[in-house]
Coordinates of C-alpha atoms in Angstrom, one line a residue:
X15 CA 0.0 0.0 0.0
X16 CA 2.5 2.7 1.3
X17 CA 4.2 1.7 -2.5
X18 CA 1.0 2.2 -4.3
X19 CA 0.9 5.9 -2.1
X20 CA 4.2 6.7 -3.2
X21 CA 3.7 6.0 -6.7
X22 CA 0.1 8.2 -6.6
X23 CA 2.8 11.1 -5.4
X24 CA 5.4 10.3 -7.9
X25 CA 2.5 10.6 -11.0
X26 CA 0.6 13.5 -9.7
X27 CA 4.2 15.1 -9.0
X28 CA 3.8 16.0 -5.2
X29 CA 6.6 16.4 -2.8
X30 CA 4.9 13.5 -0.5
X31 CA 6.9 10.6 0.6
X32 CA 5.4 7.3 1.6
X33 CA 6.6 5.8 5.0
X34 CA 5.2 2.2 6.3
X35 CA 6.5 0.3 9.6
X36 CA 6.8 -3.7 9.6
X37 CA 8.1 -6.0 11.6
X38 CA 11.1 -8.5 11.4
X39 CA 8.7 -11.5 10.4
X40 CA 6.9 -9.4 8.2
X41 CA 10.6 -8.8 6.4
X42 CA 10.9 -12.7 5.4
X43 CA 7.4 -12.3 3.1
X44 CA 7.3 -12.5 -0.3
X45 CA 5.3 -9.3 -0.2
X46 CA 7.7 -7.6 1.3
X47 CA 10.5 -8.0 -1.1
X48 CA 7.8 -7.8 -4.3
X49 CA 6.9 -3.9 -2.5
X50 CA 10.7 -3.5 -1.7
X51 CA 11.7 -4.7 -5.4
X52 CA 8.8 -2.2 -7.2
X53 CA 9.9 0.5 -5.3
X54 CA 13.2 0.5 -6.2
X55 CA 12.9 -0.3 -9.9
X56 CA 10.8 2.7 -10.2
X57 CA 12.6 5.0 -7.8
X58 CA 9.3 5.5 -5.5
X59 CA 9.6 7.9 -2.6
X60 CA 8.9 5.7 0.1
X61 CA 10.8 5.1 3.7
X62 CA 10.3 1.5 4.9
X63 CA 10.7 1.1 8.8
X64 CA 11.0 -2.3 10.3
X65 CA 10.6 -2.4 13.3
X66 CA 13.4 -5.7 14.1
X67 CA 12.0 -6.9 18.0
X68 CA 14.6 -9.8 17.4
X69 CA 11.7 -12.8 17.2
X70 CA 8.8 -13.6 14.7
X71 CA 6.5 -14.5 17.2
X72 CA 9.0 -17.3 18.7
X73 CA 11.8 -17.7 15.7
X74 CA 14.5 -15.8 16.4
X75 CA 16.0 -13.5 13.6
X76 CA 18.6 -16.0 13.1
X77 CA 16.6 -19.0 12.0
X78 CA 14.8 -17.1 9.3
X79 CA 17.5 -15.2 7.3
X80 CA 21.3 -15.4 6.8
X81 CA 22.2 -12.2 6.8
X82 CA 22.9 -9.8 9.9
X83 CA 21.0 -7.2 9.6
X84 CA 17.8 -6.7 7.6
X85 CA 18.3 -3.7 5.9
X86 CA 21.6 -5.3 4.4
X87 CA 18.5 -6.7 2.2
X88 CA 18.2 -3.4 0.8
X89 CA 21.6 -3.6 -1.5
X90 CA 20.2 -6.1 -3.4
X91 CA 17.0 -4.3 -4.2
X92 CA 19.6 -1.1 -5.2
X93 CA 19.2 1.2 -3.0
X94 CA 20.4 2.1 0.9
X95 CA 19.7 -0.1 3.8
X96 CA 20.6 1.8 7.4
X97 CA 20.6 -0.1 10.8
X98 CA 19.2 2.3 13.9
X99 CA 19.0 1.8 17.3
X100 CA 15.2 1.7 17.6
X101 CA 15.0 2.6 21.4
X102 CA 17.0 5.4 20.8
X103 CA 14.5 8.2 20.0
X104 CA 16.9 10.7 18.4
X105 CA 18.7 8.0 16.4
X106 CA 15.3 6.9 14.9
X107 CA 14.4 10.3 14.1
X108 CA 17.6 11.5 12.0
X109 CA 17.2 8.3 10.2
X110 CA 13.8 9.0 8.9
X111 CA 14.8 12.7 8.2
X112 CA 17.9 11.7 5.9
X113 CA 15.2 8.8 4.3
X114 CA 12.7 11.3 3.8
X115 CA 14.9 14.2 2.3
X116 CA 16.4 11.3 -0.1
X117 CA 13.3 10.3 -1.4
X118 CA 11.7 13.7 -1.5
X119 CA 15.1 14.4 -4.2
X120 CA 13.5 11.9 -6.4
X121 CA 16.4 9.3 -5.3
X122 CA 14.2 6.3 -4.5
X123 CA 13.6 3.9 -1.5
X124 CA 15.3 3.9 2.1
X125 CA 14.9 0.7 4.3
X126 CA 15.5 2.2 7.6
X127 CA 16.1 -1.1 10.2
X128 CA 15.1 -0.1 14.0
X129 CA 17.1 -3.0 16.4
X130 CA 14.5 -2.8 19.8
X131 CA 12.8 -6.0 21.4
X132 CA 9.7 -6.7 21.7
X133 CA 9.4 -7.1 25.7
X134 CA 6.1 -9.1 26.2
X135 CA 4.9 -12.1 24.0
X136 CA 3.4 -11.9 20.4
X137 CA -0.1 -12.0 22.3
X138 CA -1.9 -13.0 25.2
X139 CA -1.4 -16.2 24.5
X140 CA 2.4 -16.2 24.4
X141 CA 4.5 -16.2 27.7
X142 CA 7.6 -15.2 25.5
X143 CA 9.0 -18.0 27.5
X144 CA 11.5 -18.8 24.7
X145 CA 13.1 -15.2 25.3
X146 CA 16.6 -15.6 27.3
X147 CA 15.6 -13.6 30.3
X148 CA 19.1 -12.5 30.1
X149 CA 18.1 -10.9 26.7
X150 CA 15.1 -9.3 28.1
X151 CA 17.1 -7.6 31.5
X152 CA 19.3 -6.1 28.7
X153 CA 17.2 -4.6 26.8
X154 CA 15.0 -3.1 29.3
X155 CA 18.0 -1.4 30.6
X156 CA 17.6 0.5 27.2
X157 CA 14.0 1.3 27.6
X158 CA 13.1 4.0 24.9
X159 CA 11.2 6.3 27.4
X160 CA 13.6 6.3 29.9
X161 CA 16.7 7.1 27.8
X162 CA 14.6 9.8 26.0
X163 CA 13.8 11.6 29.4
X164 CA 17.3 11.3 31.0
X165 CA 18.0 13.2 27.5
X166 CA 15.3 15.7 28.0
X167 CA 16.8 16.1 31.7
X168 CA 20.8 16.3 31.0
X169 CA 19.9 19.0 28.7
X170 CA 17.8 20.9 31.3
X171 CA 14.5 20.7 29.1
X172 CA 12.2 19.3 31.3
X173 CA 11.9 18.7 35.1
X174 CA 11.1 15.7 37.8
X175 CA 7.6 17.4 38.2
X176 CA 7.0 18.4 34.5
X177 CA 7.3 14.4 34.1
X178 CA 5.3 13.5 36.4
X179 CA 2.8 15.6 35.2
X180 CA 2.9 14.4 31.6
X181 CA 2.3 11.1 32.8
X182 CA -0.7 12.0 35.4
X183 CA -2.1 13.3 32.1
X184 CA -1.1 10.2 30.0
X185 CA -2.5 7.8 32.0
X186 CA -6.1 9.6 32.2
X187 CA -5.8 10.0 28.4
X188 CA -5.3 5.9 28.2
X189 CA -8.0 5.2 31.4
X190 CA -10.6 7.3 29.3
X191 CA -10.3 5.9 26.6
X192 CA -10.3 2.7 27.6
X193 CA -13.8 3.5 29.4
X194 CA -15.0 5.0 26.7

């Protein structure tokens, strides 16, 4: 789809860039690489995210492709693949940015690659007990939020009590809706 929107830009001649977000099992479809493989052959300005949480429901990353990195993928398709650290905020951010300006000069496809984990199972169901709790411990030492606001802190932009507040406010954003 986010192709299809890219090429609707491309024909009508609009500066618009297409941006879609999968995930790591998502990358190992054939409709992946047929949307990957269009969009490169005729230069489409679209950004594709994965986001890479390290399993496909409970295959790990290694059982399912023999490469390193899913974005190497991209070379193959002609055009750039770039590896992020998806829990860092900023990192994420400049990523898109340079994708987005690149497309927007008529330059084609980025596949931007965001390494996070996904910290709970693939659904209710799932106990993510095949996860090495080891694995889990170090990732949530590099929780997204919590890096972003010691950021936000080091740098003076935003207090203890400012936090707080944003998350009173969060939290009876989420409660409402959910009772709604």
């Amino acid at each position: 789809l986010a192709v299809g929107a890219a090429l609707a830009f491309q024909y009508r001649g609009e500066p618009r860039v297409a941006m879609t977000y999968f995930g790591d099992g998502s990358a190992s479809e054939g409709g992946c690489h047929e949307a990957l493989n269009l969009a490169a052959v005729w230069r489409a300005p679209v950004v594709f995210i994965c986001e890479n949480n390290q399993y496909a429901y409970s295959t790990p990353l290694s059982k399912q492709m023999a490469v390193d990195n899913i974005a190497d993928r991209a070379a193959g398709y002609g055009f750039p693949g770039v590896v992020v650290d998806g829990n860092d905020v900023l990192a994420v951010v400049e990523a898109a940015r340079a994708a987005v300006d690149r497309a927007r000069r008529g330059d084609g496809p980025t596949l931007i690659e965001c390494k996070t984990m996904r910290m709970l199972g693939h659904a209710f169901h799932d106990d993510a007990s095949y996860v090495p709790r080891e694995l889990l411990a170090e990732w949530e030492a590099r929780d997204p939020l919590r890096r972003y606001e010691m950021r936000l802190r080091e740098h003076g932009l935003v207090s203890d009590e400012e936090l707080a507040a944003l998350a009173r406010r969060v939290t009876a954003e989420v409660d409402d809706a959910v009772d709604y």
